[in-house]
Amino acid sequence: MKYISLFVSLATLSAKVSAHYTLPQLIVNGAASSTWQYVRQTNNWQDLNPVTDVSSSDVRCYTSLQSGTSSTMSVKAGSTVGFTVSGNPSSLYHQGVVNVYMAKAPSGTDVSKWDGSGNVWFKIYEISAKTDGGNTITFPAENITQVNFPVPAQVPSGQYLIRIEHIALHVASTFAGAQFYIGCAQVEVTNGGTGTPSPLVAFPGAYTGNEPGILINIYWPIPTSYIQPGPAIWPASGSGGGSNPPTSSSTTRASSTSTISTTSKASSTTKASSTTSGGGSTGGTVAQYGQCGGSGYTGPTTCVSGTTCTVLNAFYSQCI
Ligand SMILES: *[C@@H]1O[C@H](CO)[C@@H](O)[C@H](O)[C@H]1NC(C)=O
Ligand SMILES: [Cu+2]
Protein backbone atom coordinates (compact mmCIF):
# COMPACT_ATOMS: atom_id res chain seq x y z
CA MET A 1 0.00 0.00 0.00
CA LYS A 2 2.77 2.40 0.95
CA TYR A 3 4.47 1.44 -2.27
CA ILE A 4 1.43 2.28 -4.35
CA SER A 5 0.85 5.69 -2.85
CA LEU A 6 4.53 6.58 -3.23
CA PHE A 7 4.36 5.54 -6.85
CA VAL A 8 1.21 7.55 -7.44
CA SER A 9 2.62 10.71 -5.90
CA LEU A 10 5.82 10.41 -7.89
CA ALA A 11 3.84 9.93 -11.07
CA THR A 12 1.73 12.95 -10.27
CA LEU A 13 4.82 15.01 -9.54
CA SER A 14 6.54 14.07 -12.78
CA ALA A 15 3.38 14.83 -14.75
CA LYS A 16 3.48 18.33 -13.35
CA VAL A 17 7.17 18.82 -13.99
CA SER A 18 7.24 17.60 -17.57
CA ALA A 19 3.82 17.95 -19.05
CA HIS A 20 5.09 17.41 -22.54
CA TYR A 21 4.01 15.23 -25.43
CA THR A 22 4.57 13.79 -28.88
CA LEU A 23 2.26 13.30 -31.87
CA PRO A 24 3.23 9.76 -32.88
CA GLN A 25 0.20 8.25 -34.62
CA LEU A 26 -1.42 9.13 -37.92
CA ILE A 27 -5.19 8.68 -38.01
CA VAL A 28 -6.63 7.59 -41.35
CA ASN A 29 -10.23 6.48 -41.92
CA GLY A 30 -10.86 7.07 -38.23
CA ALA A 31 -8.25 4.56 -37.12
CA ALA A 32 -4.98 5.42 -35.43
CA SER A 33 -1.88 3.67 -36.75
CA SER A 34 0.81 2.22 -34.54
CA THR A 35 3.13 4.63 -32.80
CA TRP A 36 5.82 5.92 -35.22
CA GLN A 37 4.46 3.76 -38.04
CA TYR A 38 3.76 6.62 -40.44
CA VAL A 39 5.01 9.50 -38.32
CA ARG A 40 8.78 9.83 -38.30
CA GLN A 41 10.07 9.10 -34.85
CA THR A 42 11.06 12.38 -33.22
CA ASN A 43 14.08 13.05 -31.02
CA ASN A 44 11.78 13.52 -28.04
CA TRP A 45 10.09 10.12 -28.29
CA GLN A 46 11.27 9.37 -24.75
CA ASP A 47 11.77 12.72 -23.00
CA LEU A 48 8.83 14.41 -24.78
CA ASN A 49 10.65 17.75 -24.76
CA PRO A 50 9.76 20.48 -27.24
CA VAL A 51 11.82 22.33 -29.84
CA THR A 52 12.34 25.96 -28.79
CA ASP A 53 14.88 27.13 -31.41
CA VAL A 54 12.90 27.97 -34.54
CA SER A 55 16.14 28.38 -36.52
CA SER A 56 17.20 24.78 -35.86
CA SER A 57 16.66 22.09 -38.49
CA ASP A 58 14.65 20.23 -35.86
CA VAL A 59 11.84 22.74 -36.22
CA ARG A 60 11.03 20.89 -39.45
CA CYS A 61 10.44 17.31 -38.36
CA TYR A 62 12.46 17.01 -35.11
CA THR A 63 14.29 13.93 -36.35
CA SER A 64 17.99 14.92 -36.28
CA LEU A 65 18.87 12.12 -33.85
CA GLN A 66 16.63 9.49 -35.46
CA SER A 67 16.65 7.46 -38.65
CA GLY A 68 14.16 9.97 -39.99
CA THR A 69 11.89 7.77 -42.03
CA SER A 70 8.82 5.67 -41.51
CA SER A 71 6.30 3.89 -43.70
CA THR A 72 4.11 5.80 -46.14
CA MET A 73 0.32 5.73 -45.76
CA SER A 74 -2.14 6.14 -48.62
CA VAL A 75 -4.73 8.89 -48.06
CA LYS A 76 -7.44 10.21 -50.36
CA ALA A 77 -7.49 13.90 -51.18
CA GLY A 78 -10.50 15.42 -49.44
CA SER A 79 -10.50 12.86 -46.66
CA THR A 80 -9.97 13.60 -43.00
CA VAL A 81 -6.76 12.51 -41.35
CA GLY A 82 -5.25 13.32 -37.97
CA PHE A 83 -2.58 12.91 -35.36
CA THR A 84 -2.95 11.58 -31.84
CA VAL A 85 -1.28 13.17 -28.83
CA SER A 86 0.82 10.98 -26.55
CA GLY A 87 2.26 12.15 -23.26
CA ASN A 88 1.63 12.70 -19.65
CA PRO A 89 -1.26 13.38 -19.91
CA SER A 90 -1.96 12.43 -23.57
CA SER A 91 -3.46 15.74 -24.59
CA LEU A 92 -2.39 19.17 -25.77
CA TYR A 93 -2.19 20.11 -22.15
CA HIS A 94 -0.46 23.44 -22.64
CA GLN A 95 -2.36 26.47 -23.88
CA GLY A 96 -1.35 27.09 -27.45
CA VAL A 97 -2.20 26.85 -31.12
CA VAL A 98 -1.89 24.27 -33.90
CA ASN A 99 -0.73 24.49 -37.49
CA VAL A 100 -0.65 21.69 -40.07
CA TYR A 101 1.52 21.95 -43.17
CA MET A 102 2.10 19.71 -46.19
CA ALA A 103 5.07 19.47 -48.56
CA LYS A 104 5.27 17.49 -51.79
CA ALA A 105 8.30 15.32 -52.37
CA PRO A 106 10.07 16.29 -55.62
CA SER A 107 8.95 14.08 -58.48
CA GLY A 108 11.12 11.01 -58.71
CA THR A 109 12.03 11.21 -55.02
CA ASP A 110 10.49 8.73 -52.65
CA VAL A 111 9.13 10.67 -49.68
CA SER A 112 10.81 8.20 -47.33
CA LYS A 113 14.15 9.45 -48.63
CA TRP A 114 13.24 13.13 -48.56
CA ASP A 115 14.06 15.59 -45.80
CA GLY A 116 11.50 18.29 -46.60
CA SER A 117 14.05 21.07 -47.08
CA GLY A 118 13.42 24.17 -49.15
CA ASN A 119 10.44 26.45 -49.73
CA VAL A 120 8.02 23.57 -50.03
CA TRP A 121 5.58 23.80 -47.11
CA PHE A 122 2.03 25.11 -47.38
CA LYS A 123 -0.40 25.41 -44.52
CA ILE A 124 -3.62 23.41 -44.71
CA TYR A 125 -5.12 23.77 -41.26
CA GLU A 126 -4.87 25.71 -38.04
CA ILE A 127 -6.45 25.98 -34.62
CA SER A 128 -5.87 29.53 -33.47
CA ALA A 129 -6.65 31.36 -30.23
CA LYS A 130 -9.90 33.19 -29.57
CA THR A 131 -9.85 36.71 -28.23
CA ASP A 132 -12.54 39.27 -27.52
CA GLY A 133 -10.72 42.55 -27.38
CA GLY A 134 -8.91 42.04 -24.10
CA ASN A 135 -11.33 40.37 -21.69
CA THR A 136 -10.32 36.77 -22.37
CA ILE A 137 -8.06 34.66 -24.52
CA THR A 138 -8.95 31.02 -24.99
CA PHE A 139 -7.29 28.19 -26.84
CA PRO A 140 -9.68 25.79 -28.59
CA ALA A 141 -6.86 23.23 -28.93
CA GLU A 142 -6.35 23.07 -25.17
CA ASN A 143 -6.57 19.50 -23.83
CA ILE A 144 -7.55 17.89 -27.12
CA THR A 145 -6.23 14.35 -27.54
CA GLN A 146 -6.15 14.28 -31.31
CA VAL A 147 -6.10 16.80 -34.14
CA ASN A 148 -8.20 15.97 -37.20
CA PHE A 149 -8.24 17.93 -40.43
CA PRO A 150 -9.08 17.47 -44.11
CA VAL A 151 -6.45 16.90 -46.76
CA PRO A 152 -7.58 19.52 -49.29
CA ALA A 153 -9.39 17.98 -52.25
CA GLN A 154 -7.38 20.27 -54.54
CA VAL A 155 -4.02 18.80 -53.47
CA PRO A 156 -2.42 17.04 -56.46
CA SER A 157 -1.79 13.32 -56.15
CA GLY A 158 1.69 12.31 -55.06
CA GLN A 159 3.86 11.77 -52.02
CA TYR A 160 3.90 14.30 -49.22
CA LEU A 161 5.04 14.99 -45.73
CA ILE A 162 2.32 16.22 -43.40
CA ARG A 163 3.81 18.26 -40.57
CA ILE A 164 1.84 19.11 -37.46
CA GLU A 165 3.02 21.59 -34.86
CA HIS A 166 1.52 22.53 -31.56
CA ILE A 167 2.96 25.83 -30.35
CA ALA A 168 2.60 25.93 -26.58
CA LEU A 169 2.48 29.52 -25.35
CA HIS A 170 2.41 29.22 -21.56
CA VAL A 171 5.98 30.55 -21.18
CA ALA A 172 6.22 32.40 -24.49
CA SER A 173 6.73 35.91 -23.15
CA THR A 174 10.50 35.70 -23.62
CA PHE A 175 12.30 34.90 -26.86
CA ALA A 176 12.49 31.12 -27.49
CA GLY A 177 10.01 30.50 -24.69
CA ALA A 178 7.35 29.10 -27.01
CA GLN A 179 7.45 25.29 -27.20
CA PHE A 180 7.06 23.50 -30.52
CA TYR A 181 5.71 19.95 -30.48
CA ILE A 182 6.18 18.53 -33.95
CA GLY A 183 5.52 15.45 -36.03
CA CYS A 184 5.91 14.63 -39.74
CA ALA A 185 3.91 11.85 -41.39
CA GLN A 186 4.64 10.30 -44.77
CA VAL A 187 1.62 9.96 -47.04
CA GLU A 188 0.76 9.14 -50.62
CA VAL A 189 -2.18 11.29 -51.72
CA THR A 190 -4.52 9.59 -54.18
CA ASN A 191 -7.54 10.95 -56.09
CA GLY A 192 -5.85 14.35 -55.99
CA GLY A 193 -6.93 17.63 -57.52
CA THR A 194 -5.26 20.17 -59.75
CA GLY A 195 -4.56 22.98 -57.29
CA THR A 196 -1.28 24.87 -56.93
CA PRO A 197 -0.55 25.17 -53.24
CA SER A 198 0.81 28.50 -51.97
CA PRO A 199 2.35 30.37 -50.27
CA LEU A 200 5.30 28.03 -49.77
CA VAL A 201 7.60 28.42 -46.78
CA ALA A 202 10.68 26.62 -45.44
CA PHE A 203 11.42 25.05 -42.06
CA PRO A 204 13.53 26.49 -40.62
CA GLY A 205 12.74 29.88 -42.13
CA ALA A 206 9.00 30.25 -41.71
CA TYR A 207 9.41 31.74 -38.23
CA THR A 208 11.91 34.10 -36.65
CA GLY A 209 10.59 33.61 -33.14
CA ASN A 210 9.61 37.28 -32.94
CA GLU A 211 6.16 36.84 -34.46
CA PRO A 212 3.45 38.33 -32.25
CA GLY A 213 1.79 34.89 -32.09
CA ILE A 214 5.03 33.23 -30.88
CA LEU A 215 6.64 35.89 -28.67
CA ILE A 216 3.60 36.65 -26.54
CA ASN A 217 2.53 36.98 -22.95
CA ILE A 218 -0.88 35.27 -22.96
CA TYR A 219 -1.63 36.26 -19.35
CA TRP A 220 -1.12 39.96 -18.88
CA PRO A 221 -2.12 42.24 -20.35
CA ILE A 222 -4.69 39.87 -21.86
CA PRO A 223 -4.04 40.06 -25.62
CA THR A 224 -6.74 41.99 -27.46
CA SER A 225 -6.17 39.91 -30.58
CA TYR A 226 -4.08 36.94 -31.65
CA ILE A 227 -2.20 36.59 -34.90
CA GLN A 228 -1.67 32.98 -35.93
CA PRO A 229 1.95 32.34 -36.92
CA GLY A 230 2.73 31.22 -40.47
CA PRO A 231 1.25 31.83 -43.89
CA ALA A 232 -2.40 31.81 -44.85
CA ILE A 233 -4.17 28.48 -45.18
CA TRP A 234 -4.31 26.99 -48.66
CA PRO A 235 -6.72 26.90 -50.33
CA ALA A 236 -8.23 30.13 -49.03
CA SER A 237 -11.79 29.42 -47.98
CA GLY A 238 -14.25 30.63 -50.57
CA SER A 239 -11.59 30.99 -53.27
CA GLY A 240 -11.18 29.48 -56.66
CA GLY A 241 -14.78 28.79 -57.52
CA GLY A 242 -13.97 25.11 -57.25
CA SER A 243 -14.91 22.74 -54.53
CA ASN A 244 -14.00 24.00 -51.11
CA PRO A 245 -12.59 21.69 -48.52
CA PRO A 246 -14.82 20.76 -45.62
CA THR A 247 -14.53 23.56 -43.11
CA SER A 248 -15.40 21.60 -40.04
CA SER A 249 -13.17 19.15 -38.33
CA SER A 250 -13.71 17.35 -35.14
CA THR A 251 -11.43 17.49 -32.20
CA THR A 252 -11.47 15.26 -29.20
CA ARG A 253 -10.95 16.83 -25.84
CA ALA A 254 -9.24 14.93 -23.07
CA SER A 255 -11.62 13.08 -20.88
CA SER A 256 -11.38 10.26 -18.38
CA THR A 257 -10.73 7.83 -21.22
CA SER A 258 -8.10 8.29 -23.88
CA THR A 259 -9.69 6.08 -26.51
CA ILE A 260 -9.79 7.34 -30.05
CA SER A 261 -13.01 8.66 -31.56
CA THR A 262 -15.10 8.73 -28.43
CA THR A 263 -16.49 11.89 -26.86
CA SER A 264 -15.77 13.84 -29.97
CA LYS A 265 -16.26 17.53 -29.41
CA ALA A 266 -17.14 18.89 -32.82
CA SER A 267 -15.79 22.34 -33.27
CA SER A 268 -16.21 24.25 -36.45
CA THR A 269 -12.80 25.89 -35.92
CA THR A 270 -13.72 29.02 -37.76
CA LYS A 271 -10.69 31.19 -37.92
CA ALA A 272 -11.72 34.03 -35.64
CA SER A 273 -8.59 36.08 -35.90
CA SER A 274 -6.65 34.19 -38.49
CA THR A 275 -5.40 35.10 -41.89
CA THR A 276 -7.35 34.00 -44.90
CA SER A 277 -5.37 35.66 -47.63
CA GLY A 278 -1.91 36.89 -48.35
CA GLY A 279 0.74 36.10 -45.81
CA GLY A 280 3.83 36.27 -47.94
CA SER A 281 5.47 38.96 -49.96
CA THR A 282 5.80 39.28 -53.68
CA GLY A 283 8.41 41.47 -55.27
CA GLY A 284 8.89 44.65 -53.29
CA THR A 285 5.39 44.67 -51.84
CA VAL A 286 4.35 42.87 -48.71
CA ALA A 287 1.02 41.04 -48.83
CA GLN A 288 -1.64 41.42 -46.19
CA TYR A 289 -0.49 39.90 -42.87
CA GLY A 290 3.13 39.74 -44.09
CA GLN A 291 6.02 41.17 -42.10
CA CYS A 292 7.04 44.69 -43.14
CA GLY A 293 9.39 45.79 -40.40
CA GLY A 294 10.96 45.17 -37.01
CA SER A 295 14.40 44.99 -35.49
CA GLY A 296 16.61 42.77 -37.65
CA TYR A 297 14.13 42.63 -40.52
CA THR A 298 15.66 43.33 -43.93
CA GLY A 299 12.83 42.50 -46.36
CA PRO A 300 10.42 44.74 -48.24
CA THR A 301 8.57 47.37 -46.22
CA THR A 302 5.87 48.51 -48.64
CA CYS A 303 2.46 47.07 -47.86
CA VAL A 304 0.04 46.00 -50.54
CA SER A 305 -2.54 48.70 -51.09
CA GLY A 306 -5.37 48.67 -48.62
CA THR A 307 -3.11 47.64 -45.75
CA THR A 308 -0.80 49.62 -43.46
CA CYS A 309 2.51 48.61 -41.93
CA THR A 310 1.66 48.44 -38.25
CA VAL A 311 4.15 48.00 -35.39
CA LEU A 312 3.12 45.02 -33.24
CA ASN A 313 6.29 44.81 -31.19
CA ALA A 314 9.91 45.97 -31.49
CA PHE A 315 10.69 42.96 -33.65
CA TYR A 316 7.65 42.70 -35.82
CA SER A 317 5.59 45.04 -37.95
CA GLN A 318 2.82 43.65 -40.11
CA CYS A 319 0.70 44.77 -43.06
CA ILE A 320 -2.85 44.98 -41.71
C1 LIG B 1 -7.53 21.43 -19.39
O1 LIG B 1 -7.16 20.54 -18.37
C2 LIG B 1 -6.70 21.17 -17.17
C3 LIG B 1 -6.21 20.11 -16.23
O2 LIG B 1 -7.16 19.11 -16.06
C4 LIG B 1 -7.83 22.02 -16.59
O3 LIG B 1 -7.37 22.71 -15.45
C5 LIG B 1 -8.29 23.03 -17.63
O4 LIG B 1 -9.40 23.76 -17.15
C6 LIG B 1 -8.67 22.32 -18.92
N1 LIG B 1 -9.01 23.33 -19.93
C7 LIG B 1 -10.01 23.20 -20.80
C8 LIG B 1 -10.22 24.32 -21.75
O5 LIG B 1 -10.72 22.21 -20.85
CU1 LIG C 1 5.28 20.61 -21.30
Short mmCIF file of N, CA and C and ligand atoms in Angstrom, two decimals, residues 89 91-93 95 138-143 253-254, ligand 1:
data_model
loop_
_atom_site.label_atom_id
_atom_site.label_comp_id
_atom_site.label_asym_id
_atom_site.label_seq_id
_atom_site.Cartn_x
_atom_site.Cartn_y
_atom_site.Cartn_z
N PRO A 89 -0.25 14.26 -19.30
CA PRO A 89 -1.26 13.38 -19.91
C PRO A 89 -1.20 13.44 -21.45
N SER A 91 -2.63 14.69 -24.01
CA SER A 91 -3.46 15.74 -24.59
C SER A 91 -2.60 16.97 -24.78
N LEU A 92 -3.10 17.89 -25.59
CA LEU A 92 -2.39 19.17 -25.77
C LEU A 92 -2.66 20.00 -24.52
N TYR A 93 -1.96 19.62 -23.49
CA TYR A 93 -2.19 20.11 -22.15
C TYR A 93 -1.86 21.60 -22.02
N GLN A 95 -1.61 25.52 -23.06
CA GLN A 95 -2.36 26.47 -23.88
C GLN A 95 -1.50 26.85 -25.09
N THR A 138 -8.76 32.45 -25.18
CA THR A 138 -8.95 31.02 -24.99
C THR A 138 -8.31 30.27 -26.15
N PHE A 139 -8.02 29.00 -25.88
CA PHE A 139 -7.29 28.19 -26.84
C PHE A 139 -8.11 26.94 -27.15
N PRO A 140 -8.83 26.93 -28.27
CA PRO A 140 -9.68 25.79 -28.59
C PRO A 140 -8.93 24.46 -28.68
N ALA A 141 -7.61 24.49 -28.87
CA ALA A 141 -6.86 23.23 -28.93
C ALA A 141 -6.52 22.70 -27.55
N GLU A 142 -6.77 23.49 -26.52
CA GLU A 142 -6.35 23.07 -25.17
C GLU A 142 -7.00 21.75 -24.77
N ASN A 143 -6.16 20.80 -24.36
CA ASN A 143 -6.57 19.50 -23.83
C ASN A 143 -7.11 18.53 -24.88
N ARG A 253 -11.55 16.28 -27.04
CA ARG A 253 -10.95 16.83 -25.84
C ARG A 253 -10.64 15.72 -24.85
N ALA A 254 -9.63 15.93 -24.06
CA ALA A 254 -9.24 14.93 -23.07
C ALA A 254 -10.39 14.67 -22.12
C1 LIG B 1 -7.53 21.43 -19.39
O1 LIG B 1 -7.16 20.54 -18.37
C2 LIG B 1 -6.70 21.17 -17.17
C3 LIG B 1 -6.21 20.11 -16.23
O2 LIG B 1 -7.16 19.11 -16.06
C4 LIG B 1 -7.83 22.02 -16.59
O3 LIG B 1 -7.37 22.71 -15.45
C5 LIG B 1 -8.29 23.03 -17.63
O4 LIG B 1 -9.40 23.76 -17.15
C6 LIG B 1 -8.67 22.32 -18.92
N1 LIG B 1 -9.01 23.33 -19.93
C7 LIG B 1 -10.01 23.20 -20.80
C8 LIG B 1 -10.22 24.32 -21.75
O5 LIG B 1 -10.72 22.21 -20.85
#
